[in-house]
Coordinates of N, CA and C and ligand atoms in Angstrom, one line a residue:
X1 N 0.8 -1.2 0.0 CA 0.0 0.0 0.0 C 0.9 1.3 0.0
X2 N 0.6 2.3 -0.8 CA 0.8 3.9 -1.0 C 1.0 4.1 0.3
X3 N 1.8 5.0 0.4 CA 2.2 6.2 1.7 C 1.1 7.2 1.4
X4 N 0.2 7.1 2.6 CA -0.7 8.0 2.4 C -0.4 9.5 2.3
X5 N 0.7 9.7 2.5 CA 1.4 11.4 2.9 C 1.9 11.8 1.6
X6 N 2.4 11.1 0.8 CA 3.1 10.9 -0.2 C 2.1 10.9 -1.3
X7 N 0.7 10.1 -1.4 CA 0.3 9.6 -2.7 C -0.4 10.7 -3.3
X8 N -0.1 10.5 -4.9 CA -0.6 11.9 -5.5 C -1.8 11.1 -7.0
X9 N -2.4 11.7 -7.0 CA -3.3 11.2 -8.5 C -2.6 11.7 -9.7
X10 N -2.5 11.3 -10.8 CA -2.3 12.3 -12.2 C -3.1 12.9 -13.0
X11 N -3.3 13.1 -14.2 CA -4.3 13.8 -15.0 C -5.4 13.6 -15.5
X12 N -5.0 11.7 -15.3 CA -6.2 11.6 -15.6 C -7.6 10.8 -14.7
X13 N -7.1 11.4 -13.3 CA -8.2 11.4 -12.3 C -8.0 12.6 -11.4
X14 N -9.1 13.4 -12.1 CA -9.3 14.8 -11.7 C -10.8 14.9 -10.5
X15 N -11.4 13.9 -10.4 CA -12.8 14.3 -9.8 C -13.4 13.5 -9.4
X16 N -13.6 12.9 -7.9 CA -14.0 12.0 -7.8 C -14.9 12.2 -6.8
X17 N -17.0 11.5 -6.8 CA -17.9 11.6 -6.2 C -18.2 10.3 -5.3
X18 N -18.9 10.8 -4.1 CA -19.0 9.8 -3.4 C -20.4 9.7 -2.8
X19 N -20.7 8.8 -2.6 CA -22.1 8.6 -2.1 C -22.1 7.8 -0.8
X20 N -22.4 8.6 -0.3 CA -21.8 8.0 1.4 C -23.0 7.2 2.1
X21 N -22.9 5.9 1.8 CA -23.8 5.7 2.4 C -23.6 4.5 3.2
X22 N -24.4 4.1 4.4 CA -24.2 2.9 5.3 C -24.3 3.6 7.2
X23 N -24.4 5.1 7.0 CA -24.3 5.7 8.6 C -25.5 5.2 9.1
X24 N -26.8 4.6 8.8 CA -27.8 4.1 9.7 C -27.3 2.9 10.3
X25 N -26.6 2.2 9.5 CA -26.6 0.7 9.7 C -25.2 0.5 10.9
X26 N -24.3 1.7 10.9 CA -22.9 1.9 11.1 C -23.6 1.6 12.9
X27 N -24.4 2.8 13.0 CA -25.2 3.4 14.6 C -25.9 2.2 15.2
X28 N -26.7 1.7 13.9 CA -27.8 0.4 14.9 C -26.9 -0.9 15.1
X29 N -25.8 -1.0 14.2 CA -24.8 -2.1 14.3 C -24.1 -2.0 16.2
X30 N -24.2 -0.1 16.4 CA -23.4 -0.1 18.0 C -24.4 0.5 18.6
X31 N -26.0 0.2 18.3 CA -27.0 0.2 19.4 C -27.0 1.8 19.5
X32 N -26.7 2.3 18.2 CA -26.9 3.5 18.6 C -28.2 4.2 18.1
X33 N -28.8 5.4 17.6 CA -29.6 5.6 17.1 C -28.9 6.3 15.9
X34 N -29.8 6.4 14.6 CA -29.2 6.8 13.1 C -28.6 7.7 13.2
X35 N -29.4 9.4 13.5 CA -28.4 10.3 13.5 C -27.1 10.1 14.1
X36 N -26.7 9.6 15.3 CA -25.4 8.9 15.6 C -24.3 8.5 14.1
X37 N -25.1 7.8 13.4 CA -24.1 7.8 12.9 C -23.6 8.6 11.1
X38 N -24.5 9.5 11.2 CA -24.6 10.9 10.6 C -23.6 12.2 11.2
X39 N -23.6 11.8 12.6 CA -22.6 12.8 13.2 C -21.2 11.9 13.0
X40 N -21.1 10.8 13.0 CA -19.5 10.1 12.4 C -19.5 10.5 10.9
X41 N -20.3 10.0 10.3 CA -20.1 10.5 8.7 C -19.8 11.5 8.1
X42 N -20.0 12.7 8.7 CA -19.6 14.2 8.6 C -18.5 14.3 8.9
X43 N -17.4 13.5 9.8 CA -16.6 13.6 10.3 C -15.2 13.1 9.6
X44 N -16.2 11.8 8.7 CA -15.6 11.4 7.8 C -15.5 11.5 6.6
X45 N -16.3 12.8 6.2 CA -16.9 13.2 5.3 C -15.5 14.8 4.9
X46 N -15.4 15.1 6.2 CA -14.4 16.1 6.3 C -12.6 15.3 5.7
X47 N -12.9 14.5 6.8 CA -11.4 13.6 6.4 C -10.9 13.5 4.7
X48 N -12.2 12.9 4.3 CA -12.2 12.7 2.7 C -11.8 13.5 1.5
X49 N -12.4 14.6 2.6 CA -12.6 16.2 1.0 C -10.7 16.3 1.5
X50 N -10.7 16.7 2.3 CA -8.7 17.2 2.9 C -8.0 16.2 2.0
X51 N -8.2 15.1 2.4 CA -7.3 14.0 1.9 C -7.3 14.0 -0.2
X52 N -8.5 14.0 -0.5 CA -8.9 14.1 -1.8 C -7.8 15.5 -2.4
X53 N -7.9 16.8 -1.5 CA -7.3 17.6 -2.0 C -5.8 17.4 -1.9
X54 N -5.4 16.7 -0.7 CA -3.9 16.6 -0.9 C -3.0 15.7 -1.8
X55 N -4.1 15.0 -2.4 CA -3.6 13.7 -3.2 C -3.8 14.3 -4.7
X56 N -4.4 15.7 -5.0 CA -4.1 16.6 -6.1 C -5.4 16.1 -7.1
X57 N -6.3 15.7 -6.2 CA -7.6 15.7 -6.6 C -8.2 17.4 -6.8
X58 N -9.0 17.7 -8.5 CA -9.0 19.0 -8.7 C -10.8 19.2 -8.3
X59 N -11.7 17.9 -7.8 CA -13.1 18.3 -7.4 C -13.4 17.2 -6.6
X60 N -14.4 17.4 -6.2 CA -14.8 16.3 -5.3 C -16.3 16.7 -5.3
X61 N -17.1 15.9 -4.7 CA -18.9 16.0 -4.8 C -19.1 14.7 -3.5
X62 N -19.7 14.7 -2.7 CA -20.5 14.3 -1.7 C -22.0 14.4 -2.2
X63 N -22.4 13.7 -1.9 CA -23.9 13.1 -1.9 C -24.4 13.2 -0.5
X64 N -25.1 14.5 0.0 CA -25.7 14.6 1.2 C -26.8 13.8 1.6
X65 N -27.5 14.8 0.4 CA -29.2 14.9 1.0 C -29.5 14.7 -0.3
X66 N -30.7 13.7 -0.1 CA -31.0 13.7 -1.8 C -32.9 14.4 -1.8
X67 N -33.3 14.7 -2.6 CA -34.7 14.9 -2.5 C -35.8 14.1 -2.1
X68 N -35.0 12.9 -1.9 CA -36.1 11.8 -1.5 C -35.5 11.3 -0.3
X69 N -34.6 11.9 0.0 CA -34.6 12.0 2.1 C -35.6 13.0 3.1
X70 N -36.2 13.4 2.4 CA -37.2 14.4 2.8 C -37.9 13.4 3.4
X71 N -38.0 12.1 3.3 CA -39.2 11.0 3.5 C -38.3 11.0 5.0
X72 N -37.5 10.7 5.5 CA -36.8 10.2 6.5 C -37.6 11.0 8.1
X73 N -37.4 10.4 8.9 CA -38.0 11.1 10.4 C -37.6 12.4 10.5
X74 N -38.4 13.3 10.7 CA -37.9 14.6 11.2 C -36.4 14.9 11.8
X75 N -36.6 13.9 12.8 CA -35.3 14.2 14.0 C -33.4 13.7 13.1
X76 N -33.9 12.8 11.8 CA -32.5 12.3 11.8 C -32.4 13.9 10.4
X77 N -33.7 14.1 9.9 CA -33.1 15.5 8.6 C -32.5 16.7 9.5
X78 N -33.1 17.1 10.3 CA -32.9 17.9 11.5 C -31.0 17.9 11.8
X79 N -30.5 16.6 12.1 CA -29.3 16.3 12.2 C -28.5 16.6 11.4
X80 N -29.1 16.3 10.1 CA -28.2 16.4 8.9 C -27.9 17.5 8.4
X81 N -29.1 18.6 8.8 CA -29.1 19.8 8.0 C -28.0 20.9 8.8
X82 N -28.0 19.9 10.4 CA -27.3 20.9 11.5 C -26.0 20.6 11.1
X83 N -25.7 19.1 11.0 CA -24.1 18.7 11.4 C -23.8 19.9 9.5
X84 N -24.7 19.8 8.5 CA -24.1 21.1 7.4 C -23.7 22.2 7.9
X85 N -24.5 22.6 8.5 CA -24.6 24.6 9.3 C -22.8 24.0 10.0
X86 N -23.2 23.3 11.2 CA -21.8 23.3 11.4 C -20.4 23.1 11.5
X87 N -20.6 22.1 10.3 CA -19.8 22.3 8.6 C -19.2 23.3 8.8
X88 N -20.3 24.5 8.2 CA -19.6 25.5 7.5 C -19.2 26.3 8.5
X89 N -19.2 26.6 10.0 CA -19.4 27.4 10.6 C -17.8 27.2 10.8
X90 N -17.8 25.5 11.0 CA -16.0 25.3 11.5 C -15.1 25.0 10.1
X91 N -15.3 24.9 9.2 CA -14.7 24.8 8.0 C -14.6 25.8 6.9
X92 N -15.2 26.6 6.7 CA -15.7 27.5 5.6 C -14.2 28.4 5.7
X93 N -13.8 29.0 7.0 CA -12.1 29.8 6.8 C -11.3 28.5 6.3
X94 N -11.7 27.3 6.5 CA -10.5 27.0 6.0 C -10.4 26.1 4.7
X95 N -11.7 26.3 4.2 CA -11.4 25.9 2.8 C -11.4 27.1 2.1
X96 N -11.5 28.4 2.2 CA -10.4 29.4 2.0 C -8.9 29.6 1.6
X97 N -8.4 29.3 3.2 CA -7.3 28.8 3.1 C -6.5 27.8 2.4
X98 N -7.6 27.3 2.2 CA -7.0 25.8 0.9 C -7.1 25.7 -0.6
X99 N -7.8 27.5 -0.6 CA -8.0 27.6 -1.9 C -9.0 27.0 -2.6
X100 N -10.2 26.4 -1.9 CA -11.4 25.5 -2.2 C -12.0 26.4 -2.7
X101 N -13.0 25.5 -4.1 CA -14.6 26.8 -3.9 C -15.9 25.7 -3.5
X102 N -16.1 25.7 -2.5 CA -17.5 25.5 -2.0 C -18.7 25.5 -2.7
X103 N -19.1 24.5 -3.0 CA -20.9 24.8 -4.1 C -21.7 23.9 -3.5
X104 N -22.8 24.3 -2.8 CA -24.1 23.6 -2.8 C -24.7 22.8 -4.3
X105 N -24.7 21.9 -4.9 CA -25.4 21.6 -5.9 C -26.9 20.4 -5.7
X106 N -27.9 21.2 -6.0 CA -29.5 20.9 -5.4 C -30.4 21.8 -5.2
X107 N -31.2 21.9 -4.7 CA -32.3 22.7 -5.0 C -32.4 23.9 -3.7
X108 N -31.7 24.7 -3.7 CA -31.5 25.4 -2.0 C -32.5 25.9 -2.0
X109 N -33.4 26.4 -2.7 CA -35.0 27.2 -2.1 C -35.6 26.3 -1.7
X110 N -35.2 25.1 -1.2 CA -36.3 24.0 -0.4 C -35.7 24.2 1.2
X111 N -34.1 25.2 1.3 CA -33.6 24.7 2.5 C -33.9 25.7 3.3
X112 N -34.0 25.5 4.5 CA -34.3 26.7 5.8 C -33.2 28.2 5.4
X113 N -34.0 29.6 5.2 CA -33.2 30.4 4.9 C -32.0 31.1 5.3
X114 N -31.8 30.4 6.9 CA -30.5 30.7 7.7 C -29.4 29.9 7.3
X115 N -29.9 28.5 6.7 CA -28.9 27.4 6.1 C -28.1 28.1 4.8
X116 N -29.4 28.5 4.3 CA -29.3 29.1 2.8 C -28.5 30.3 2.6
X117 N -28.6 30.6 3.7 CA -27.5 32.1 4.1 C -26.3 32.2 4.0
X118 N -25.8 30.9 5.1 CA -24.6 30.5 5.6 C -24.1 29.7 3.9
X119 N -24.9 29.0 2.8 CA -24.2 28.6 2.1 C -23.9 29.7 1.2
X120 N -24.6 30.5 0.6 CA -24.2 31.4 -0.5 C -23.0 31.9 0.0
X121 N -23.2 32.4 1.1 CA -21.9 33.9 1.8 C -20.6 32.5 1.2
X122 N -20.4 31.4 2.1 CA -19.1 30.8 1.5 C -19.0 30.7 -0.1
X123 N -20.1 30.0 -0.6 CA -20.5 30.0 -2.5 C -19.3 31.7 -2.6
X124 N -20.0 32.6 -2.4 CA -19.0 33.8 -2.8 C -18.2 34.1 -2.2
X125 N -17.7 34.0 -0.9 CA -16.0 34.1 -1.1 C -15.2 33.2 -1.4
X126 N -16.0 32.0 -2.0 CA -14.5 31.1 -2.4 C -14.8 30.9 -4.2
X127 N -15.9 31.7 -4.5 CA -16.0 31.2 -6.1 C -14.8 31.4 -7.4
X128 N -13.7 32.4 -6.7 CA -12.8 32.2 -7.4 C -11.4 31.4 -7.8
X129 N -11.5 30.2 -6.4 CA -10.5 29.6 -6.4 C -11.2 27.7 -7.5
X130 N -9.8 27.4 -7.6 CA -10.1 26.4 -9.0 C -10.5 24.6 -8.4
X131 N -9.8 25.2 -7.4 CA -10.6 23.6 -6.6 C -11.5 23.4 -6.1
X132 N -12.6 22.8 -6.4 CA -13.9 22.6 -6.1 C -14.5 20.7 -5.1
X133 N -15.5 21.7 -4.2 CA -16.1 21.0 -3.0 C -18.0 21.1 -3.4
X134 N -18.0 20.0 -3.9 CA -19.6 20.0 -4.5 C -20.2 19.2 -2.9
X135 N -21.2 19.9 -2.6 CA -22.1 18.8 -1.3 C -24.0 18.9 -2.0
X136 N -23.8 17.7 -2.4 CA -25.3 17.6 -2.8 C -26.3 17.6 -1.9
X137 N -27.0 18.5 -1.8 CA -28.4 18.7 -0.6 C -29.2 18.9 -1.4
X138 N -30.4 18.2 -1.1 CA -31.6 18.5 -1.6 C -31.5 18.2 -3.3
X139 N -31.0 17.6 -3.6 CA -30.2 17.1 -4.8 C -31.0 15.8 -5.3
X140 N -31.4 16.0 -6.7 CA -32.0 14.9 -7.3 C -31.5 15.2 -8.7
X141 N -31.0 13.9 -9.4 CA -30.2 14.2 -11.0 C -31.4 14.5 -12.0
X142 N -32.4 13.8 -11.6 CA -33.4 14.2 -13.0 C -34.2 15.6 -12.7
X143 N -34.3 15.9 -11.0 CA -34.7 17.5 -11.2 C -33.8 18.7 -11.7
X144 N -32.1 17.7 -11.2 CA -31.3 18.7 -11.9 C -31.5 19.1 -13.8
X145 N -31.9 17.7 -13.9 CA -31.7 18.2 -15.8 C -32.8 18.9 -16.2
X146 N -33.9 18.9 -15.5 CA -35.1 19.9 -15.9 C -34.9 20.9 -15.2
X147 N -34.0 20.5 -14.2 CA -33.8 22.5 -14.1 C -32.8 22.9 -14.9
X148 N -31.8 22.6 -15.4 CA -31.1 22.9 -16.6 C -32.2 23.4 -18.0
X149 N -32.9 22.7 -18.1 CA -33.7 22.6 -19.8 C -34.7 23.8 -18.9
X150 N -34.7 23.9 -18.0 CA -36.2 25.2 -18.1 C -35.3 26.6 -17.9
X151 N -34.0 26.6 -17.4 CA -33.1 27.3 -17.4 C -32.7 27.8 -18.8
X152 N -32.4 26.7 -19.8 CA -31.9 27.0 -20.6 C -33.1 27.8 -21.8
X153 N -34.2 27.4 -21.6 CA -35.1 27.7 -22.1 C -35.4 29.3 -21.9
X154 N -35.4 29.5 -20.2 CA -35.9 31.2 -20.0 C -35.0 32.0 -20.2
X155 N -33.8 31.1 -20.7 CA -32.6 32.5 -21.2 C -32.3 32.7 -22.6
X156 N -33.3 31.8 -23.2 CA -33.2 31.8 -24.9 C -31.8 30.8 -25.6
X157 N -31.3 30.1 -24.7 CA -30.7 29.6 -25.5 C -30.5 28.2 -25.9
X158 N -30.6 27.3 -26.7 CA -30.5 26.5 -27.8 C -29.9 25.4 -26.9
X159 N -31.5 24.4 -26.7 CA -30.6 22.9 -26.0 C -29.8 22.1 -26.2
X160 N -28.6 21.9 -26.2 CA -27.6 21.2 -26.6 C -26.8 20.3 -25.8
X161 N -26.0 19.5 -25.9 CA -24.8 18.9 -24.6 C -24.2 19.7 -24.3
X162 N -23.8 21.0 -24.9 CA -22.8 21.8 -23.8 C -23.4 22.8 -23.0
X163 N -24.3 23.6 -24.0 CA -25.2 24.0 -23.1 C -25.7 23.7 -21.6
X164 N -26.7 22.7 -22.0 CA -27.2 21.4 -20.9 C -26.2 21.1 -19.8
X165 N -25.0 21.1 -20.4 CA -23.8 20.5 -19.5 C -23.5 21.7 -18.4
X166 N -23.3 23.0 -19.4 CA -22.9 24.5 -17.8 C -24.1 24.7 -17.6
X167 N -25.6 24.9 -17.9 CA -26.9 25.2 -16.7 C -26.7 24.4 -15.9
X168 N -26.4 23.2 -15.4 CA -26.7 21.9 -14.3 C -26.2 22.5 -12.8
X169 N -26.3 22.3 -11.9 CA -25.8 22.9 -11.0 C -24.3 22.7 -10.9
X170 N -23.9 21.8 -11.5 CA -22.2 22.0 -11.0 C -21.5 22.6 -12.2
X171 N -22.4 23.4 -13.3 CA -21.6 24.2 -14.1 C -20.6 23.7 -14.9
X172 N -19.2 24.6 -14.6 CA -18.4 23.8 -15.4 C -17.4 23.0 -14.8
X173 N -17.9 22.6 -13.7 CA -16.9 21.4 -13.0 C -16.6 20.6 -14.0
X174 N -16.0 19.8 -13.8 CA -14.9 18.7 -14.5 C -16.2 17.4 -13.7
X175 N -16.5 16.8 -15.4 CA -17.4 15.1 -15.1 C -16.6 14.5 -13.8
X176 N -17.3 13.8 -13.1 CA -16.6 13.1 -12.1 C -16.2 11.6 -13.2
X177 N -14.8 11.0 -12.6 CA -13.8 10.6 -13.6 C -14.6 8.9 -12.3
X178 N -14.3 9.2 -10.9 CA -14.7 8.2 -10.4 C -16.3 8.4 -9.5
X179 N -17.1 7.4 -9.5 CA -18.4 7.4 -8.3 C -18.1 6.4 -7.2
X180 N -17.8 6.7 -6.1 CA -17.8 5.7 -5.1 C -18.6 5.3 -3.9
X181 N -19.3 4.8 -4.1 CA -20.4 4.1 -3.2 C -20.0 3.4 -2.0
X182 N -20.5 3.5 -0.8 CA -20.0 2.5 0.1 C -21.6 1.9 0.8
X183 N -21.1 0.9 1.5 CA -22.2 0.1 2.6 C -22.7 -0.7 1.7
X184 N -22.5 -1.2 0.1 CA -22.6 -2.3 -0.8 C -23.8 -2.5 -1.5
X185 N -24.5 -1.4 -1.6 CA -25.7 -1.0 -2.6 C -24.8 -0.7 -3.9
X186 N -25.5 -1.2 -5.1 CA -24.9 -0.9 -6.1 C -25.8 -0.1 -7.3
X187 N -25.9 1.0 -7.0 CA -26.8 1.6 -7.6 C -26.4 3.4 -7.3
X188 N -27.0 4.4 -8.3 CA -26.7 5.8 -8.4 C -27.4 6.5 -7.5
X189 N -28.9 5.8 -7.3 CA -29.8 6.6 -6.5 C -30.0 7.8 -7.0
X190 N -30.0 8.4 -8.2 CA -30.8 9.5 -8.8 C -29.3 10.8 -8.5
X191 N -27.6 10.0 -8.5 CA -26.9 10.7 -8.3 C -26.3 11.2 -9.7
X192 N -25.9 12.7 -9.7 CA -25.2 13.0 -10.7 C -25.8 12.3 -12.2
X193 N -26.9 11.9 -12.7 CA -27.0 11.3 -13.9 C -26.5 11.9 -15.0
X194 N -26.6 12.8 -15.1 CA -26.2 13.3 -16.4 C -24.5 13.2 -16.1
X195 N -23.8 13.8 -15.4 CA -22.6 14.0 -15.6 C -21.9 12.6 -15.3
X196 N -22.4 11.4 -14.7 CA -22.0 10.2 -14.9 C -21.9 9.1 -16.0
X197 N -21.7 9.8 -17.4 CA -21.9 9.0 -18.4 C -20.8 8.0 -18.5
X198 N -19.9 8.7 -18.4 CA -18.0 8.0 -18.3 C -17.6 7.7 -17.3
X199 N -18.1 8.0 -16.5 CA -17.6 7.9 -15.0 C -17.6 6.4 -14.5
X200 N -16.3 5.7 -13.9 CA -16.4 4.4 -13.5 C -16.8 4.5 -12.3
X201 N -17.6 3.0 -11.9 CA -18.2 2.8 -11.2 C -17.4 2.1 -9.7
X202 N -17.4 2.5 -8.6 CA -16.6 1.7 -7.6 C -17.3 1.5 -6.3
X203 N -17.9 0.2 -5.8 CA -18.5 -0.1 -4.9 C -17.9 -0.9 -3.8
X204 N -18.1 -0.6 -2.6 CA -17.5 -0.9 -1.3 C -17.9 -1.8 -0.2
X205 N -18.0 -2.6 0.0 CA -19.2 -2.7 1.3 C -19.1 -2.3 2.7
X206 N -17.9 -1.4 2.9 CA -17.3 -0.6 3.8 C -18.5 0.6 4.0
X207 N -18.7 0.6 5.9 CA -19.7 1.5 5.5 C -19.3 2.7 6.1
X208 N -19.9 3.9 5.4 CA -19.1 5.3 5.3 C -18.2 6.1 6.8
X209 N -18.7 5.2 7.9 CA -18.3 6.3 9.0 C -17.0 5.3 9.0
X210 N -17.0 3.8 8.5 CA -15.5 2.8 8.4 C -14.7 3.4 7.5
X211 N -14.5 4.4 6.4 CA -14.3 4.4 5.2 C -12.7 5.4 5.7
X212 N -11.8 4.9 5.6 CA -10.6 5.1 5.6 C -9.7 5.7 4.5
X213 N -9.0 6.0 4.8 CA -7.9 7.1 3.8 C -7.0 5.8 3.0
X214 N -7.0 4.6 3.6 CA -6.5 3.4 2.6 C -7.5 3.1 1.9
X215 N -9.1 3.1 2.5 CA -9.8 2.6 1.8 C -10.0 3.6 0.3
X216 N -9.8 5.0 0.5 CA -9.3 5.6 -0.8 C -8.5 5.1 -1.5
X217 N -7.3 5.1 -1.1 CA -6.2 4.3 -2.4 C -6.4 2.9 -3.0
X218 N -7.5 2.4 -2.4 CA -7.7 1.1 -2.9 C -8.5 1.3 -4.0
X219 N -9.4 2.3 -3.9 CA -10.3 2.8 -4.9 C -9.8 3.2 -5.9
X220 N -8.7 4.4 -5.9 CA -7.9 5.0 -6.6 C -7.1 4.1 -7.9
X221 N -6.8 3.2 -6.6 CA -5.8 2.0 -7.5 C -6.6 0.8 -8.5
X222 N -8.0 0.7 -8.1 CA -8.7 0.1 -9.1 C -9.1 1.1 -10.1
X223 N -8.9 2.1 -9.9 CA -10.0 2.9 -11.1 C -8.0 3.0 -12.5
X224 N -7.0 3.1 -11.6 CA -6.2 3.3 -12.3 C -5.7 1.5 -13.1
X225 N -6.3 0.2 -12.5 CA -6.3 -0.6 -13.6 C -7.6 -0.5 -14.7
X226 N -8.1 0.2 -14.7 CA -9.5 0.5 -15.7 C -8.8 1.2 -17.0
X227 N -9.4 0.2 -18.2 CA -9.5 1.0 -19.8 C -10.4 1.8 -20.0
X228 N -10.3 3.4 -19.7 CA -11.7 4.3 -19.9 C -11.4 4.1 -21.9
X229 N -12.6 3.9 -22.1 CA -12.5 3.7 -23.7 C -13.5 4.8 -24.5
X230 N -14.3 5.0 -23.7 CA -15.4 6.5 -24.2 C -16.3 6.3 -25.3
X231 N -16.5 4.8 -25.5 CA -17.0 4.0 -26.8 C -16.4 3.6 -27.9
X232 N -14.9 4.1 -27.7 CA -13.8 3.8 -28.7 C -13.3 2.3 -28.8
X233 N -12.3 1.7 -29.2 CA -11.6 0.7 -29.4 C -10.5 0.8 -28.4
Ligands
FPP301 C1 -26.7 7.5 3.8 O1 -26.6 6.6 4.9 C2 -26.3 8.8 4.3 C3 -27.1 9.9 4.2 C4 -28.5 9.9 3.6 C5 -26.7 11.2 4.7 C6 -25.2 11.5 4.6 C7 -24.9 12.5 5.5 C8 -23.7 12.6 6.2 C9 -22.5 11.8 5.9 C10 -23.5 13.6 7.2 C11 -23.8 15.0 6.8 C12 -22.8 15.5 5.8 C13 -22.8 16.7 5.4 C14 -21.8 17.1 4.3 C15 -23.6 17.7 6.1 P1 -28.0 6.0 5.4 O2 -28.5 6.8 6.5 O3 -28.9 5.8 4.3 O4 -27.4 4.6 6.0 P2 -28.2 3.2 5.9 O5 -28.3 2.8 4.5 O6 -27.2 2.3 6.6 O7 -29.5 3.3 6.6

């Protein structure tokens, strides 16, 4: 195994999305209750974006909240939406510092307007730096692409793939190169569809608050035995 201090990605894995999932199973596995283990996954959630950036990863994207977590008990969304706020409360100077730019990608006029506060103010002081921190809240892939096409529509211009591709909420980020799933569900869940066309697929049955900084290079290092072929020969 890679020296984790040491290991760097090359050119051609620029972006890698994660869908963190397994924190219910993580909590009731130690008799705990869900949100429990929502407050570890955050934690590891942090670990991941640092680590991603120091391994010369140029985006990253989290899968928070999807629009069909709205279904879940008040008390564990309640958690989720807090352990965000204080996210950004304790992190936001310092992905500054790191030259991050911070993007909510999802639907924020569904989110409480204090939350909604706290994300724009970060959104604009870090929108000019080139490394990018996508956290999907409130986030559904097929509402994203009809909000793209009704976007693209009220500004008059002409539906196309590139088009289509900068309205989406993550603009002009860079396609995610890898999707990584944990807790052993093998499926997108309404993640990223559109910009997942190329994107290889890597599933874990490690569940996300287990999900370790080796368990990254192991990832890393299957995606780097992969022939991305792009429908070519
Ligand atoms: C899926 O696990 C996880 C979620 C729906 C929420 C993910 C949230 C966090 C990691 C914490 C908040 C992060 C931020 C960035 C604010 P699950 O609850 O579906 O687990 P299960 O499948 O074992 O029940």
């Amino acid at each position: 195994m890679e020296n984790k201090n040491t290991f760097k990605v090359d050119e051609n894995l620029k972006h890698i999305a994660f869908i963190m999932d397994g924190n219910g199973r993580w909590a009731k596995a130690r008799g705990m209750e869900r949100p429990e283990g929502h407050k570890e996954g955050v934690k590891v959630f942090e670990r991941v974006a640092n680590t991603c950036f120091d391994f010369g990863l140029e985006a990253v994207t989290f899968y928070a909240f999807s629009t069909e977590n709205w279904k879940r008990p008040p008390a564990e969304i309640k958690t989720i939406m807090g352990l965000l706020s204080m996210y950004l409360d304790k992190c936001g100077d310092s992905l500054i510092k790191r030259e991050v730019r911070f993007r909510v990608i999802g639907d924020k006029a569904g989110l409480d307007k204090s939350l909604r506060n706290k994300i724009e103010k970060l959104e604009n002081e870090s929108k000019q730096f080139g490394k990018t921190l996508n956290v999907a809240i409130n986030y559904g892939g097929r509402d994203e692409i009809v909000y793209a096409c009704k976007k693209l529509v009220n500004e008059g211009k002409e539906i196309n793939k590139e088009n289509l591709s900068l309205a989406l909420y993550t603009e002009d980020c860079v396609e995610p190169d890898m999707i990584i799933r944990t807790a052993g569900e093998r499926r997108l869940s309404n993640f990223l569809l559109w910009q997942s066309s190329y994107s290889e697929l890597y599933f874990t049955d490690v569940l996300w608050p287990d999900f370790t900084d080796e368990d990254l290079i192991l990832a890393i290092n299957d995606f780097y035995s992969r022939r991305r072929r792009y429908g070519g020969l």
